[in-house]
C-alpha positions as a Markdown table, in Angstrom:
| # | Residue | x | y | z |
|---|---|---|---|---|
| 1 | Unk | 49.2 | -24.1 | 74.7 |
| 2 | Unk | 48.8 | -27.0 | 73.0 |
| 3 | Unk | 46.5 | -27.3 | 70.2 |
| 4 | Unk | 45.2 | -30.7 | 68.2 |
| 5 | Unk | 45.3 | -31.3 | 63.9 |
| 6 | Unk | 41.6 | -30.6 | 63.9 |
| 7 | Unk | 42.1 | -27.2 | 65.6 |
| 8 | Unk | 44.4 | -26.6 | 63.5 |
| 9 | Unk | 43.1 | -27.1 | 60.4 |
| 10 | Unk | 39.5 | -25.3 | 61.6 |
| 11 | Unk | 41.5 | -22.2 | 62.1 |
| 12 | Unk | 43.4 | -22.4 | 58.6 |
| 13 | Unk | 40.2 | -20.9 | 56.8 |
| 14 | Unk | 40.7 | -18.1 | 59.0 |
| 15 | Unk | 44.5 | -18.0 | 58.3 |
| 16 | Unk | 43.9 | -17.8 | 54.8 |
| 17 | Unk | 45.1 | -14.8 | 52.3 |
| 18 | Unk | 43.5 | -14.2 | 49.8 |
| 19 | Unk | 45.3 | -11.5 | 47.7 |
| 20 | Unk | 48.6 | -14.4 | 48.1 |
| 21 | Unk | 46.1 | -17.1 | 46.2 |
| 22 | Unk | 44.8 | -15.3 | 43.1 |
| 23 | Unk | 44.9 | -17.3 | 40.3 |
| 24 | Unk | 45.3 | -20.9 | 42.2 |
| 25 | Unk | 42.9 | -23.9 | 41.6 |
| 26 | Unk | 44.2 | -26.6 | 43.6 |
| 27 | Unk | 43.2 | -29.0 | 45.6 |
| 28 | Unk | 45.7 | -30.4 | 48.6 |
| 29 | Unk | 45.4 | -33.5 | 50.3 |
| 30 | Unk | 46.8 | -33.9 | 53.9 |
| 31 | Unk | 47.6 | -37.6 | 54.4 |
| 32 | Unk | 48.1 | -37.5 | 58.3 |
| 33 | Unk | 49.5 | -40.6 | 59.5 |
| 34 | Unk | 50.1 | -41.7 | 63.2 |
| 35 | Unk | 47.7 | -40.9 | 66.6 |
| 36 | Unk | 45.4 | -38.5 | 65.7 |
| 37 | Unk | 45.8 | -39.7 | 62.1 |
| 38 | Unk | 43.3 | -39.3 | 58.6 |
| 39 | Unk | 42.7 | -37.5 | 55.5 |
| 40 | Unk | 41.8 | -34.0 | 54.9 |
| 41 | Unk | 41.3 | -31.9 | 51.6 |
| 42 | Unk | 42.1 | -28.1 | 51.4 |
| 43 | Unk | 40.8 | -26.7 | 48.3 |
| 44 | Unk | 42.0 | -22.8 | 46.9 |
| 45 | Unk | 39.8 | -21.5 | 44.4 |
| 46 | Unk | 38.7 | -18.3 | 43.5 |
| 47 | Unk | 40.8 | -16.9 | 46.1 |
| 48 | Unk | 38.6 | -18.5 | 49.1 |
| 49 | Unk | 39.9 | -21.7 | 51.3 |
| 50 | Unk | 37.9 | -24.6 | 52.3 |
| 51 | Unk | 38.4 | -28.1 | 54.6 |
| 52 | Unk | 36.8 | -31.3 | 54.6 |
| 53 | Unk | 37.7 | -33.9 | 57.0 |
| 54 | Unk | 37.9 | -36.6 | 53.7 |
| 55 | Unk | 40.2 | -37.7 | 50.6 |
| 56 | Unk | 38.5 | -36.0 | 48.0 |
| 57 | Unk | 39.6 | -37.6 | 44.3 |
| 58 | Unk | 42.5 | -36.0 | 42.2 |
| 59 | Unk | 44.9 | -33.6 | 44.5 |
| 60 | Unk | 47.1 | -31.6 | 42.7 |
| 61 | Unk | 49.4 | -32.2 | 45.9 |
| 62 | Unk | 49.8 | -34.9 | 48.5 |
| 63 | Unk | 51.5 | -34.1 | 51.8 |
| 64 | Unk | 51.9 | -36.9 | 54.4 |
| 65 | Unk | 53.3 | -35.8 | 57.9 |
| 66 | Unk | 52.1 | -37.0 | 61.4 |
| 67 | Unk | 49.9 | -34.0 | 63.1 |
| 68 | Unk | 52.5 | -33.0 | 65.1 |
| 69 | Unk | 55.1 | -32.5 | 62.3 |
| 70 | Unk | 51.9 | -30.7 | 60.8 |
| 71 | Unk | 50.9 | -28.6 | 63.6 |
| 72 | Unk | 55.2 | -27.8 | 63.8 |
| 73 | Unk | 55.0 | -26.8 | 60.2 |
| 74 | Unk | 51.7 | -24.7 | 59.9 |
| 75 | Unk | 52.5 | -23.2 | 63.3 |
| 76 | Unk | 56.1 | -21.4 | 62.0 |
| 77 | Unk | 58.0 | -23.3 | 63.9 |
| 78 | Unk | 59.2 | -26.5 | 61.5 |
| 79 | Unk | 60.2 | -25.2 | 57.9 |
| 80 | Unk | 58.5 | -26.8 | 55.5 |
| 81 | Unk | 61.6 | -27.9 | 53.4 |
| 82 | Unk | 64.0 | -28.6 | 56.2 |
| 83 | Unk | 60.4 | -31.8 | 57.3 |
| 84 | Unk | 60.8 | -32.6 | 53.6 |
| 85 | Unk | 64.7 | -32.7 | 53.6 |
| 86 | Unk | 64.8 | -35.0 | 57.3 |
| 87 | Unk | 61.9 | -37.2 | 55.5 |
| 88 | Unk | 59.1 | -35.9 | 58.2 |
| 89 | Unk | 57.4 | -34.8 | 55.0 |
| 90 | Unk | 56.7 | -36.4 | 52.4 |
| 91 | Unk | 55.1 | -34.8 | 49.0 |
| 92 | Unk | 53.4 | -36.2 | 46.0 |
| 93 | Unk | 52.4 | -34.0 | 42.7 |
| 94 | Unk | 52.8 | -30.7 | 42.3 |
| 95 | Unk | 55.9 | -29.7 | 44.1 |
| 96 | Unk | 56.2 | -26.2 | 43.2 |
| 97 | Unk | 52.6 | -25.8 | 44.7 |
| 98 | Unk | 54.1 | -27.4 | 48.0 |
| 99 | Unk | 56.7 | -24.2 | 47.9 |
| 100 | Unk | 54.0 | -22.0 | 47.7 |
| 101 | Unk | 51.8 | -23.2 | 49.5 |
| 102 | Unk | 53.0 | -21.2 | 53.0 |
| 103 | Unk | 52.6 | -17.8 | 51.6 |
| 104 | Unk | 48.8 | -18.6 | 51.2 |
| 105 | Unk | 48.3 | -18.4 | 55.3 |
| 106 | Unk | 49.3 | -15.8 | 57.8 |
| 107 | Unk | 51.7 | -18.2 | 60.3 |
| 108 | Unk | 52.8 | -16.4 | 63.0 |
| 109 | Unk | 56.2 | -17.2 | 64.1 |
């Protein structure tokens, strides 16, 4: 089954733990870049996950990554620091967010 960046990223809400998120204010851009490329914000706040299809001012944490790399990643099946070691992910801001980041959504590898 293949599934797109916009299915994707509709299901993260979904995905989301709360419990793994208390405390975190942050607000995550994904800089998609290639086919099927864009912008996207994920904010985590008060424990609750939201997605706009937009570049919303000020991330605490930029990640750039075509969709598939993205899909590879959020699916289980890319590590997140083996894309950013190979340079298929690239991170701006808060990097300690970016290692954390994972734990915040059930991934089912």
């Amino acid at each position: 089954m293949t599934i797109t960046i916009e299915e994707l990223l509709a299901m993260l809400p979904k995905a989301f733990l709360p419990e793994k998120a208390a405390g975190v204010d942050a607000l995550v851009r994904l800089n998609i870049v290639g086919d099927d490329g864009g912008d996207w914000s994920v904010t985590i706040k008060d424990q609750k996950c939201s997605i706009v299809k937009e570049a919303l001012p000020n991330p605490k944490l930029t990640l750039s990554a075509t969709a598939d790399d993205l899909i590879e990643i959020f699916s289980g099946r890319l590590m997140g620091t083996q894309a950013f070691m190979t340079g298929r992910l690239k991170l701006t801001g808060d990097t300690g967010l970016a290692m954390r980041l994972m734990n915040f959504f059930k991934v089912d590898r």
